[in-house]
mmCIF file of C-alpha atoms and ligand atoms in Angstrom:
data_model
loop_
_atom_site.group_PDB
_atom_site.id
_atom_site.type_symbol
_atom_site.label_atom_id
_atom_site.label_comp_id
_atom_site.label_asym_id
_atom_site.label_seq_id
_atom_site.Cartn_x
_atom_site.Cartn_y
_atom_site.Cartn_z
ATOM 1 C CA MET A 21 -26.047 -16.462 11.059
ATOM 2 C CA LYS A 22 -26.171 -17.591 7.707
ATOM 3 C CA ASP A 23 -21.613 -17.010 6.580
ATOM 4 C CA ARG A 24 -20.484 -14.764 4.559
ATOM 5 C CA TYR A 25 -17.986 -15.475 1.118
ATOM 6 C CA ILE A 26 -16.994 -11.681 -0.470
ATOM 7 C CA LEU A 27 -14.775 -12.713 -3.544
ATOM 8 C CA ALA A 28 -12.610 -9.885 -4.392
ATOM 9 C CA VAL A 29 -10.407 -9.307 -7.293
ATOM 10 C CA GLU A 30 -6.900 -6.316 -7.222
ATOM 11 C CA THR A 31 -5.119 -5.859 -10.438
ATOM 12 C CA SER A 32 -4.215 -2.572 -9.877
ATOM 13 C CA CYS A 33 -0.380 -2.382 -10.240
ATOM 14 C CA ASP A 34 1.989 -5.310 -11.019
ATOM 15 C CA GLU A 35 -0.037 -7.924 -9.263
ATOM 16 C CA THR A 36 -3.096 -10.303 -10.194
ATOM 17 C CA SER A 37 -4.546 -11.241 -7.250
ATOM 18 C CA VAL A 38 -8.205 -13.263 -6.285
ATOM 19 C CA ALA A 39 -8.970 -13.554 -2.337
ATOM 20 C CA VAL A 40 -12.223 -15.631 -0.261
ATOM 21 C CA LEU A 41 -12.609 -13.234 2.704
ATOM 22 C CA LYS A 42 -15.387 -15.815 4.964
ATOM 23 C CA ASN A 43 -17.304 -13.269 7.764
ATOM 24 C CA GLU A 44 -15.039 -10.001 8.869
ATOM 25 C CA ARG A 45 -12.045 -11.321 8.905
ATOM 26 C CA GLU A 46 -11.145 -15.320 7.757
ATOM 27 C CA LEU A 47 -9.277 -15.193 4.209
ATOM 28 C CA LEU A 48 -9.391 -18.449 2.912
ATOM 29 C CA SER A 49 -7.308 -17.990 0.035
ATOM 30 C CA ASN A 50 -5.084 -15.227 -1.483
ATOM 31 C CA VAL A 51 -3.563 -16.464 -4.762
ATOM 32 C CA ILE A 52 -1.179 -13.335 -5.794
ATOM 33 C CA ALA A 53 0.301 -13.625 -9.168
ATOM 34 C CA SER A 54 3.379 -11.245 -9.172
ATOM 35 C CA GLN A 55 4.547 -9.864 -12.497
ATOM 36 C CA THR A 56 7.597 -8.262 -11.072
ATOM 37 C CA GLU A 57 9.998 -10.100 -12.974
ATOM 38 C CA SER A 58 8.855 -8.658 -16.146
ATOM 39 C CA HIS A 59 8.997 -5.405 -15.576
ATOM 40 C CA ARG A 60 12.546 -5.304 -13.537
ATOM 41 C CA ARG A 61 14.893 -5.424 -16.591
ATOM 42 C CA PHE A 62 12.532 -1.667 -17.808
ATOM 43 C CA GLY A 63 13.233 -1.226 -14.311
ATOM 44 C CA GLY A 64 9.376 -0.443 -13.461
ATOM 45 C CA VAL A 65 6.545 -1.130 -14.373
ATOM 46 C CA VAL A 66 5.374 -0.282 -17.845
ATOM 47 C CA PRO A 67 1.475 0.498 -18.302
ATOM 48 C CA GLU A 68 0.935 -2.298 -21.129
ATOM 49 C CA VAL A 69 3.376 -5.301 -20.093
ATOM 50 C CA ALA A 70 0.829 -5.018 -16.550
ATOM 51 C CA SER A 71 -2.684 -5.093 -18.085
ATOM 52 C CA ARG A 72 -1.420 -7.904 -20.712
ATOM 53 C CA HIS A 73 -0.021 -10.141 -18.122
ATOM 54 C CA HIS A 74 -3.452 -9.701 -15.899
ATOM 55 C CA VAL A 75 -5.505 -10.687 -19.008
ATOM 56 C CA GLU A 76 -3.036 -13.863 -19.346
ATOM 57 C CA VAL A 77 -3.621 -14.874 -15.478
ATOM 58 C CA ILE A 78 -6.783 -13.371 -14.470
ATOM 59 C CA THR A 79 -9.043 -16.688 -14.650
ATOM 60 C CA ASP A 80 -6.743 -18.980 -13.230
ATOM 61 C CA CYS A 81 -6.356 -17.323 -10.327
ATOM 62 C CA PHE A 82 -10.331 -17.115 -9.891
ATOM 63 C CA GLU A 83 -10.064 -20.491 -9.852
ATOM 64 C CA ASP A 84 -6.976 -21.003 -7.698
ATOM 65 C CA ALA A 85 -9.104 -19.057 -5.361
ATOM 66 C CA MET A 86 -11.863 -20.778 -5.659
ATOM 67 C CA ALA A 87 -11.058 -24.080 -5.044
ATOM 68 C CA GLU A 88 -8.152 -22.706 -2.575
ATOM 69 C CA ALA A 89 -11.173 -21.562 -0.282
ATOM 70 C CA GLY A 90 -12.898 -24.879 -1.028
ATOM 71 C CA ILE A 91 -16.334 -22.785 -1.682
ATOM 72 C CA GLN A 92 -18.598 -22.626 -4.722
ATOM 73 C CA ALA A 93 -19.767 -19.735 -6.843
ATOM 74 C CA ALA A 94 -23.850 -20.231 -5.035
ATOM 75 C CA ASP A 95 -21.700 -19.798 -2.020
ATOM 76 C CA LEU A 96 -20.453 -16.336 -2.560
ATOM 77 C CA THR A 97 -22.083 -12.924 -1.008
ATOM 78 C CA ALA A 98 -20.888 -10.666 -3.049
ATOM 79 C CA VAL A 99 -18.002 -9.893 -5.786
ATOM 80 C CA ALA A 100 -15.462 -6.800 -4.553
ATOM 81 C CA VAL A 101 -13.194 -5.078 -6.792
ATOM 82 C CA THR A 102 -10.288 -2.122 -6.966
ATOM 83 C CA TYR A 103 -11.287 0.803 -9.338
ATOM 84 C CA GLY A 104 -8.700 2.549 -7.995
ATOM 85 C CA PRO A 105 -6.121 4.451 -8.205
ATOM 86 C CA GLY A 106 -4.063 2.443 -10.440
ATOM 87 C CA LEU A 107 -2.870 1.703 -13.923
ATOM 88 C CA VAL A 108 -6.100 2.482 -15.582
ATOM 89 C CA GLY A 109 -5.543 -0.322 -18.421
ATOM 90 C CA ALA A 110 -4.250 -3.130 -15.658
ATOM 91 C CA LEU A 111 -7.142 -1.416 -13.090
ATOM 92 C CA LEU A 112 -9.845 -2.292 -16.484
ATOM 93 C CA VAL A 113 -8.826 -6.040 -16.615
ATOM 94 C CA GLY A 114 -9.955 -6.567 -13.054
ATOM 95 C CA MET A 115 -13.031 -4.719 -13.060
ATOM 96 C CA ALA A 116 -14.025 -6.257 -16.555
ATOM 97 C CA ALA A 117 -13.430 -10.183 -14.785
ATOM 98 C CA ALA A 118 -14.987 -8.813 -11.034
ATOM 99 C CA LYS A 119 -17.877 -7.809 -13.045
ATOM 100 C CA ALA A 120 -18.499 -10.429 -15.698
ATOM 101 C CA PHE A 121 -18.059 -13.066 -13.175
ATOM 102 C CA ALA A 122 -20.423 -10.992 -9.907
ATOM 103 C CA TRP A 123 -23.205 -10.573 -13.672
ATOM 104 C CA ALA A 124 -23.254 -14.571 -14.551
ATOM 105 C CA ASN A 125 -23.793 -15.583 -10.427
ATOM 106 C CA LYS A 126 -25.870 -12.568 -9.929
ATOM 107 C CA LEU A 127 -23.883 -11.377 -7.251
ATOM 108 C CA PRO A 128 -23.307 -7.622 -5.994
ATOM 109 C CA LEU A 129 -20.447 -6.164 -7.205
ATOM 110 C CA ILE A 130 -18.544 -4.007 -4.276
ATOM 111 C CA PRO A 131 -16.160 -0.972 -5.086
ATOM 112 C CA VAL A 132 -13.027 -0.533 -3.585
ATOM 113 C CA ASN A 133 -10.385 1.935 -3.110
ATOM 114 C CA HIS A 134 -6.699 0.233 -3.317
ATOM 115 C CA MET A 135 -5.762 2.700 -0.671
ATOM 116 C CA ALA A 136 -8.727 1.372 1.849
ATOM 117 C CA GLY A 137 -7.383 -2.127 0.978
ATOM 118 C CA HIS A 138 -3.315 -1.559 2.784
ATOM 119 C CA LEU A 139 -5.614 -0.096 5.461
ATOM 120 C CA MET A 140 -7.715 -2.412 6.407
ATOM 121 C CA ALA A 141 -5.345 -5.378 5.844
ATOM 122 C CA ALA A 142 -5.026 -4.392 9.441
ATOM 123 C CA GLY A 143 -7.861 -5.588 10.330
ATOM 124 C CA VAL A 144 -6.925 -8.781 10.181
ATOM 125 C CA GLN A 145 -5.289 -9.404 13.303
ATOM 126 C CA GLY A 146 -8.694 -8.227 15.212
ATOM 127 C CA VAL A 147 -11.462 -5.849 15.836
ATOM 128 C CA LEU A 148 -10.276 -1.857 14.809
ATOM 129 C CA ASN A 149 -11.362 0.856 17.034
ATOM 130 C CA TYR A 150 -12.765 3.413 15.104
ATOM 131 C CA PRO A 151 -11.700 6.483 15.244
ATOM 132 C CA LEU A 152 -8.902 5.782 13.974
ATOM 133 C CA LEU A 153 -5.904 6.650 12.332
ATOM 134 C CA ALA A 154 -3.700 5.706 9.646
ATOM 135 C CA LEU A 155 -0.097 6.340 7.767
ATOM 136 C CA LEU A 156 -0.067 4.557 4.011
ATOM 137 C CA VAL A 157 3.181 3.919 2.383
ATOM 138 C CA SER A 158 3.296 2.824 -0.543
ATOM 139 C CA GLY A 159 5.287 2.959 -3.915
ATOM 140 C CA GLY A 160 2.699 5.701 -4.868
ATOM 141 C CA HIS A 161 0.835 6.935 -1.861
ATOM 142 C CA THR A 162 2.069 8.836 1.284
ATOM 143 C CA GLU A 163 -0.867 9.524 3.381
ATOM 144 C CA LEU A 164 -2.154 10.266 6.794
ATOM 145 C CA VAL A 165 -5.543 8.885 6.975
ATOM 146 C CA TYR A 166 -8.223 9.592 9.978
ATOM 147 C CA VAL A 167 -10.741 6.934 9.674
ATOM 148 C CA THR A 168 -14.102 7.985 11.834
ATOM 149 C CA GLU A 169 -15.857 5.234 11.411
ATOM 150 C CA PRO A 170 -15.722 1.545 9.125
ATOM 151 C CA GLY A 171 -15.650 2.678 5.459
ATOM 152 C CA GLU A 172 -15.160 6.543 6.104
ATOM 153 C CA TYR A 173 -11.658 7.669 5.019
ATOM 154 C CA TYR A 174 -10.337 11.143 5.239
ATOM 155 C CA ILE A 175 -6.966 12.755 4.035
ATOM 156 C CA VAL A 176 -5.311 14.626 7.298
ATOM 157 C CA GLY A 177 -1.602 14.848 5.919
ATOM 158 C CA GLU A 178 0.087 13.831 2.385
ATOM 159 C CA THR A 179 2.925 13.746 0.303
ATOM 160 C CA ARG A 180 3.235 16.919 -2.316
ATOM 161 C CA ASP A 181 5.958 15.088 -4.441
ATOM 162 C CA ASP A 182 7.168 11.509 -4.823
ATOM 163 C CA ALA A 183 5.796 8.568 -2.522
ATOM 164 C CA VAL A 184 8.138 7.287 0.106
ATOM 165 C CA GLY A 185 7.834 3.628 -1.578
ATOM 166 C CA GLU A 186 8.801 5.745 -5.014
ATOM 167 C CA ALA A 187 11.733 7.389 -3.408
ATOM 168 C CA TYR A 188 13.377 3.969 -2.228
ATOM 169 C CA ASP A 189 13.136 2.471 -6.472
ATOM 170 C CA LYS A 190 14.229 5.685 -7.616
ATOM 171 C CA VAL A 191 17.858 5.722 -5.403
ATOM 172 C CA GLY A 192 17.516 2.101 -5.473
ATOM 173 C CA ARG A 193 17.598 2.544 -9.054
ATOM 174 C CA VAL A 194 20.773 4.861 -8.984
ATOM 175 C CA MET A 195 22.639 2.502 -7.371
ATOM 176 C CA GLY A 196 21.902 -0.341 -9.821
ATOM 177 C CA LEU A 197 19.172 -2.436 -7.776
ATOM 178 C CA SER A 198 16.712 -4.638 -8.685
ATOM 179 C CA TYR A 199 13.152 -2.659 -9.055
ATOM 180 C CA PRO A 200 11.589 -2.515 -6.921
ATOM 181 C CA ALA A 201 14.578 -1.461 -4.238
ATOM 182 C CA GLY A 202 12.878 -1.208 -0.895
ATOM 183 C CA LYS A 203 13.332 -4.699 0.559
ATOM 184 C CA GLU A 204 17.232 -4.284 -0.531
ATOM 185 C CA ILE A 205 17.895 -0.843 0.756
ATOM 186 C CA ASP A 206 16.332 -1.878 4.169
ATOM 187 C CA ARG A 207 18.691 -4.817 4.120
ATOM 188 C CA LEU A 208 21.487 -2.640 3.685
ATOM 189 C CA ALA A 209 20.836 0.392 5.162
ATOM 190 C CA HIS A 210 20.901 -2.720 8.877
ATOM 191 C CA GLN A 211 24.843 -2.689 7.384
ATOM 192 C CA GLY A 212 25.273 0.726 7.441
ATOM 193 C CA GLN A 213 25.739 4.047 9.359
ATOM 194 C CA ASP A 214 23.736 7.355 9.110
ATOM 195 C CA ILE A 215 26.927 9.356 7.637
ATOM 196 C CA TYR A 216 25.283 11.651 5.049
ATOM 197 C CA ASP A 217 23.332 13.651 6.782
ATOM 198 C CA PHE A 218 20.180 14.017 3.964
ATOM 199 C CA PRO A 219 17.086 16.736 4.239
ATOM 200 C CA ARG A 220 14.444 15.969 6.093
ATOM 201 C CA ALA A 221 12.170 17.988 4.001
ATOM 202 C CA MET A 222 9.597 19.983 5.960
ATOM 203 C CA ILE A 223 9.817 17.880 9.154
ATOM 204 C CA THR A 224 9.829 20.857 11.631
ATOM 205 C CA ASP A 225 6.908 22.530 9.762
ATOM 206 C CA ASP A 226 3.924 22.785 11.559
ATOM 207 C CA ASN A 227 1.668 20.322 9.278
ATOM 208 C CA LEU A 228 1.676 16.699 8.149
ATOM 209 C CA GLU A 229 2.275 17.350 4.639
ATOM 210 C CA PHE A 230 5.705 15.144 3.414
ATOM 211 C CA SER A 231 7.960 16.378 0.358
ATOM 212 C CA PHE A 232 10.774 13.080 -0.660
ATOM 213 C CA SER A 233 11.698 14.679 -3.958
ATOM 214 C CA GLY A 234 14.696 16.672 -2.381
ATOM 215 C CA LEU A 235 15.604 13.418 -0.399
ATOM 216 C CA LYS A 236 16.110 11.946 -3.768
ATOM 217 C CA SER A 237 17.933 14.309 -5.472
ATOM 218 C CA ALA A 238 20.174 15.124 -3.003
ATOM 219 C CA PHE A 239 20.929 11.399 -2.756
ATOM 220 C CA ILE A 240 21.477 11.354 -6.383
ATOM 221 C CA ASN A 241 23.451 14.306 -6.985
ATOM 222 C CA LEU A 242 25.942 12.789 -4.023
ATOM 223 C CA TYR A 243 26.114 9.617 -5.399
ATOM 224 C CA HIS A 244 26.946 11.065 -9.231
ATOM 225 C CA ASN A 245 29.019 13.320 -7.867
ATOM 226 C CA ALA A 246 31.009 11.215 -6.453
ATOM 227 C CA ALA A 247 30.985 8.773 -9.175
ATOM 228 C CA GLN A 248 32.824 12.078 -11.883
ATOM 229 C CA LYS A 249 35.484 12.344 -9.037
ATOM 230 C CA GLY A 250 36.018 8.878 -10.024
ATOM 231 C CA GLU A 251 35.245 7.527 -6.066
ATOM 232 C CA SER A 252 32.726 4.606 -4.744
ATOM 233 C CA LEU A 253 30.537 5.308 -1.989
ATOM 234 C CA ASN A 254 29.216 2.996 0.555
ATOM 235 C CA LYS A 255 25.977 1.212 -0.469
ATOM 236 C CA ALA A 256 25.758 -0.024 3.241
ATOM 237 C CA ASP A 257 26.001 3.663 4.748
ATOM 238 C CA LEU A 258 24.383 5.629 1.931
ATOM 239 C CA CYS A 259 21.416 3.039 2.208
ATOM 240 C CA ALA A 260 21.322 3.550 6.236
ATOM 241 C CA SER A 261 21.568 7.813 5.490
ATOM 242 C CA PHE A 262 18.125 7.966 3.015
ATOM 243 C CA GLN A 263 15.918 5.245 5.250
ATOM 244 C CA ALA A 264 17.088 7.320 8.486
ATOM 245 C CA ALA A 265 15.653 10.913 6.339
ATOM 246 C CA VAL A 266 12.493 8.504 5.907
ATOM 247 C CA LEU A 267 12.464 7.344 9.014
ATOM 248 C CA ASP A 268 12.299 10.781 10.832
ATOM 249 C CA VAL A 269 10.381 11.879 8.865
ATOM 250 C CA LEU A 270 7.561 9.411 8.766
ATOM 251 C CA LEU A 271 7.979 9.300 12.706
ATOM 252 C CA THR A 272 7.960 12.881 13.361
ATOM 253 C CA LYS A 273 4.553 13.371 11.005
ATOM 254 C CA THR A 274 2.620 10.306 12.190
ATOM 255 C CA LYS A 275 3.958 11.734 15.933
ATOM 256 C CA LYS A 276 2.339 14.866 15.093
ATOM 257 C CA ALA A 277 -1.192 13.488 13.261
ATOM 258 C CA LEU A 278 -1.449 11.647 16.661
ATOM 259 C CA GLN A 279 -1.144 15.113 19.005
ATOM 260 C CA ALA A 280 -3.909 16.648 16.082
ATOM 261 C CA TYR A 281 -6.395 13.536 16.127
ATOM 262 C CA PRO A 282 -6.069 11.462 19.137
ATOM 263 C CA VAL A 283 -7.233 8.456 18.880
ATOM 264 C CA LYS A 284 -6.739 4.373 20.351
ATOM 265 C CA THR A 285 -5.422 3.143 17.041
ATOM 266 C CA LEU A 286 -2.292 3.789 14.689
ATOM 267 C CA VAL A 287 -2.337 1.743 11.848
ATOM 268 C CA VAL A 288 0.696 1.881 9.801
ATOM 269 C CA ALA A 289 -0.206 -0.287 6.305
ATOM 270 C CA GLY A 290 0.846 -0.138 2.487
ATOM 271 C CA GLY A 291 4.348 -1.840 0.886
ATOM 272 C CA VAL A 292 6.872 -0.209 3.140
ATOM 273 C CA ALA A 293 4.935 -0.863 5.896
ATOM 274 C CA ALA A 294 6.985 -4.214 5.283
ATOM 275 C CA ASN A 295 10.314 -2.459 6.197
ATOM 276 C CA GLN A 296 12.006 -3.585 9.070
ATOM 277 C CA GLY A 297 13.162 -0.163 10.147
ATOM 278 C CA LEU A 298 10.289 1.531 9.653
ATOM 279 C CA ARG A 299 8.943 -1.336 11.787
ATOM 280 C CA ASP A 300 11.023 -1.202 14.651
ATOM 281 C CA ARG A 301 11.459 2.540 15.256
ATOM 282 C CA LEU A 302 7.257 2.157 15.179
ATOM 283 C CA ALA A 303 7.741 0.018 18.041
ATOM 284 C CA ALA A 304 9.938 1.485 20.119
ATOM 285 C CA GLU A 305 8.661 5.694 19.430
ATOM 286 C CA ILE A 306 5.063 4.941 19.345
ATOM 287 C CA GLN A 307 3.511 3.978 23.131
ATOM 288 C CA ASP A 308 0.159 5.709 23.949
ATOM 289 C CA VAL A 309 -1.868 4.401 21.085
ATOM 290 C CA ASP A 310 -2.035 0.710 20.016
ATOM 291 C CA LEU A 311 0.152 0.075 16.940
ATOM 292 C CA LEU A 312 -1.250 -2.402 14.298
ATOM 293 C CA ILE A 313 0.716 -3.160 10.710
ATOM 294 C CA PRO A 314 -0.753 -5.870 8.696
ATOM 295 C CA PRO A 315 1.586 -8.975 8.441
ATOM 296 C CA LEU A 316 4.033 -8.995 5.736
ATOM 297 C CA ARG A 317 2.027 -10.638 3.237
ATOM 298 C CA LEU A 318 -0.367 -8.411 3.323
ATOM 299 C CA CYS A 319 1.630 -5.127 3.223
ATOM 300 C CA GLY A 320 2.282 -5.655 -0.609
ATOM 301 C CA ASP A 321 -0.718 -5.636 -3.209
ATOM 302 C CA ASN A 322 -2.877 -8.855 -2.563
ATOM 303 C CA ALA A 323 -6.823 -9.060 -2.919
ATOM 304 C CA GLY A 324 -7.135 -10.329 0.922
ATOM 305 C CA MET A 325 -6.887 -6.819 1.398
ATOM 306 C CA ILE A 326 -8.966 -5.534 -0.592
ATOM 307 C CA ALA A 327 -11.721 -8.143 0.340
ATOM 308 C CA LEU A 328 -11.650 -6.870 3.741
ATOM 309 C CA ALA A 329 -12.104 -3.461 2.994
ATOM 310 C CA ALA A 330 -15.249 -4.505 0.809
ATOM 311 C CA ALA A 331 -16.729 -6.099 4.378
ATOM 312 C CA ALA A 332 -16.927 -2.525 5.743
ATOM 313 C CA GLU A 333 -18.462 -0.902 2.252
ATOM 314 C CA TYR A 334 -21.028 -3.831 2.110
ATOM 315 C CA ASP A 335 -22.119 -3.259 5.709
ATOM 316 C CA LYS A 336 -22.529 0.363 4.568
ATOM 317 C CA GLY A 337 -24.388 -1.011 1.538
ATOM 318 C CA HIS A 338 -21.846 0.895 -0.934
ATOM 319 C CA LEU A 339 -22.303 -1.235 -3.838
ATOM 320 C CA ALA A 340 -21.914 -0.366 -7.607
ATOM 321 C CA GLY A 341 -23.800 -1.721 -10.367
ATOM 322 C CA LEU A 342 -22.276 -2.867 -13.678
ATOM 323 C CA GLU A 343 -21.630 0.394 -14.948
ATOM 324 C CA LEU A 344 -18.294 1.167 -12.736
ATOM 325 C CA ASN A 345 -15.302 2.834 -14.484
ATOM 326 C CA ALA A 346 -12.042 2.662 -13.135
ATOM 327 C CA SER A 347 -10.368 5.792 -11.154
ATOM 328 C CA PRO A 348 -6.947 5.822 -11.836
ATOM 329 C CA SER A 349 -6.704 8.432 -9.291
ATOM 330 C CA LEU A 350 -8.753 8.203 -6.824
ATOM 331 C CA SER A 351 -8.705 9.348 -3.361
ATOM 332 C CA PHE A 352 -9.790 9.865 -0.225
ATOM 333 C CA ALA A 353 -11.398 12.762 0.165
ATOM 334 C CA PRO A 354 -9.694 15.646 3.006
ATOM 335 C CA TYR A 355 -10.306 15.814 6.486
ATOM 336 C CA LYS A 356 -13.122 19.037 6.928
ATOM 337 C CA PRO A 357 -14.024 18.993 10.884
HETATM 338 O O1 KG4 B 413 1.686 -1.011 -2.168
HETATM 339 P P1 KG4 B 413 2.530 -1.546 -2.797
HETATM 340 O O2 KG4 B 413 2.726 -2.904 -2.989
HETATM 341 O O3 KG4 B 413 1.856 -1.030 -4.057
HETATM 342 C C1 KG4 B 413 2.039 0.011 -4.383
HETATM 343 O O4 KG4 B 413 0.262 0.353 -4.560
HETATM 344 O O5 KG4 B 413 2.545 1.172 -4.611
HETATM 345 O O6 KG4 B 413 4.400 -0.845 -2.528
HETATM 346 C C2 KG4 B 413 5.649 -1.163 -3.139
HETATM 347 C C3 KG4 B 413 6.363 0.013 -3.324
HETATM 348 C C4 KG4 B 413 8.011 -0.753 -3.564
HETATM 349 O O7 KG4 B 413 8.173 1.096 -4.161
HETATM 350 C C5 KG4 B 413 8.690 -1.216 -2.720
HETATM 351 O O8 KG4 B 413 9.867 -0.739 -2.674
HETATM 352 C C6 KG4 B 413 8.066 -1.146 -0.899
HETATM 353 O O9 KG4 B 413 6.876 -0.804 -1.947
HETATM 354 N N1 KG4 B 413 8.549 -1.358 -0.049
HETATM 355 C C7 KG4 B 413 9.819 -1.402 0.408
HETATM 356 C C8 KG4 B 413 10.052 -2.767 1.877
HETATM 357 N N2 KG4 B 413 8.828 -3.815 0.378
HETATM 358 C C9 KG4 B 413 8.211 -3.174 -0.459
HETATM 359 N N3 KG4 B 413 10.342 0.147 0.863
HETATM 360 C C10 KG4 B 413 10.676 -0.323 1.997
HETATM 361 N N4 KG4 B 413 11.205 -1.337 2.234
HETATM 362 C C11 KG4 B 413 10.632 -2.475 2.511
HETATM 363 N N5 KG4 B 413 11.140 -3.137 3.120
HETATM 364 ZN ZN1 ZN B 414 0.070 -1.223 -2.812
#
């Protein structure tokens, strides 16, 4: 059979990325140009700055990804692109580039949901068995997703307010850590003790919903009250306590979801899936299903994951025309049995 090559483009937030996937799971290249340095001084991503950076580097990313893959445009089967969720201006840059490239080379265009990309990054390690359940934890999303078959994603639970990564970044900012703070909080957490007893919202509720804004507020209040009294709290203990509260909730809800949706495979993906504390607890506490977590290099935003998700869409004939528009708040449908 002829080899299939998909070129994928990802620009939904602050990483400009282009990748080439050969057949099901062989990533020939995955070029990632990160802009985190430019956003750090603002303590978060500035949308206009993000769009401008994407415009500056996207052409080089295309060229590098093709060169690294060692193929020509004529070898490609299709072009995939993230069309949401994300920052509208940032999405549009990648979409304009992907559409122009697809049109110039007479290639079909595959629209990909960014969260499907995070999830399908787990497929780089081997065959995924369906139905499967996924816990997706990123800077903008925290959701439990039931995947009935390749390309069919349904929400069974999600956060009512902040995403986990967002909570990490906000408490990190209060402590004076640089953006994004998740990795540093994870590192500090391993040096401290869970002594502050932060709230574990909705943990005993019989649903699959999450809420992290109360935890964030509790943390910020404790921190500011101590500062007003001239006390300084131990950062490692603060991080350990915060992380313990987050992980207790994530583990409890994921176990509840596995009871409600019996599957053989659990995928945990998204930027926060890089968290070592989360990985350790999943390994220790999730026993009866195959646990698949993408390798660290595919946890943060990258086009390789978009190509992996695009393969499933292509097999289903899910293509788009050049009129495809960005969908900043794109989300999976709720599951209706
Ligand atoms: O998936 P991602 O790269 O971008 C979005 O689609 O949002 O996720 C970025 C988020 C940031 O909030 C960052 O702080 C968090 O992932 N993150 C972590 C870790 N590494 C990255 N959070 C906790 N622990 C980590 N080790
Ligand atoms: Zn992401």
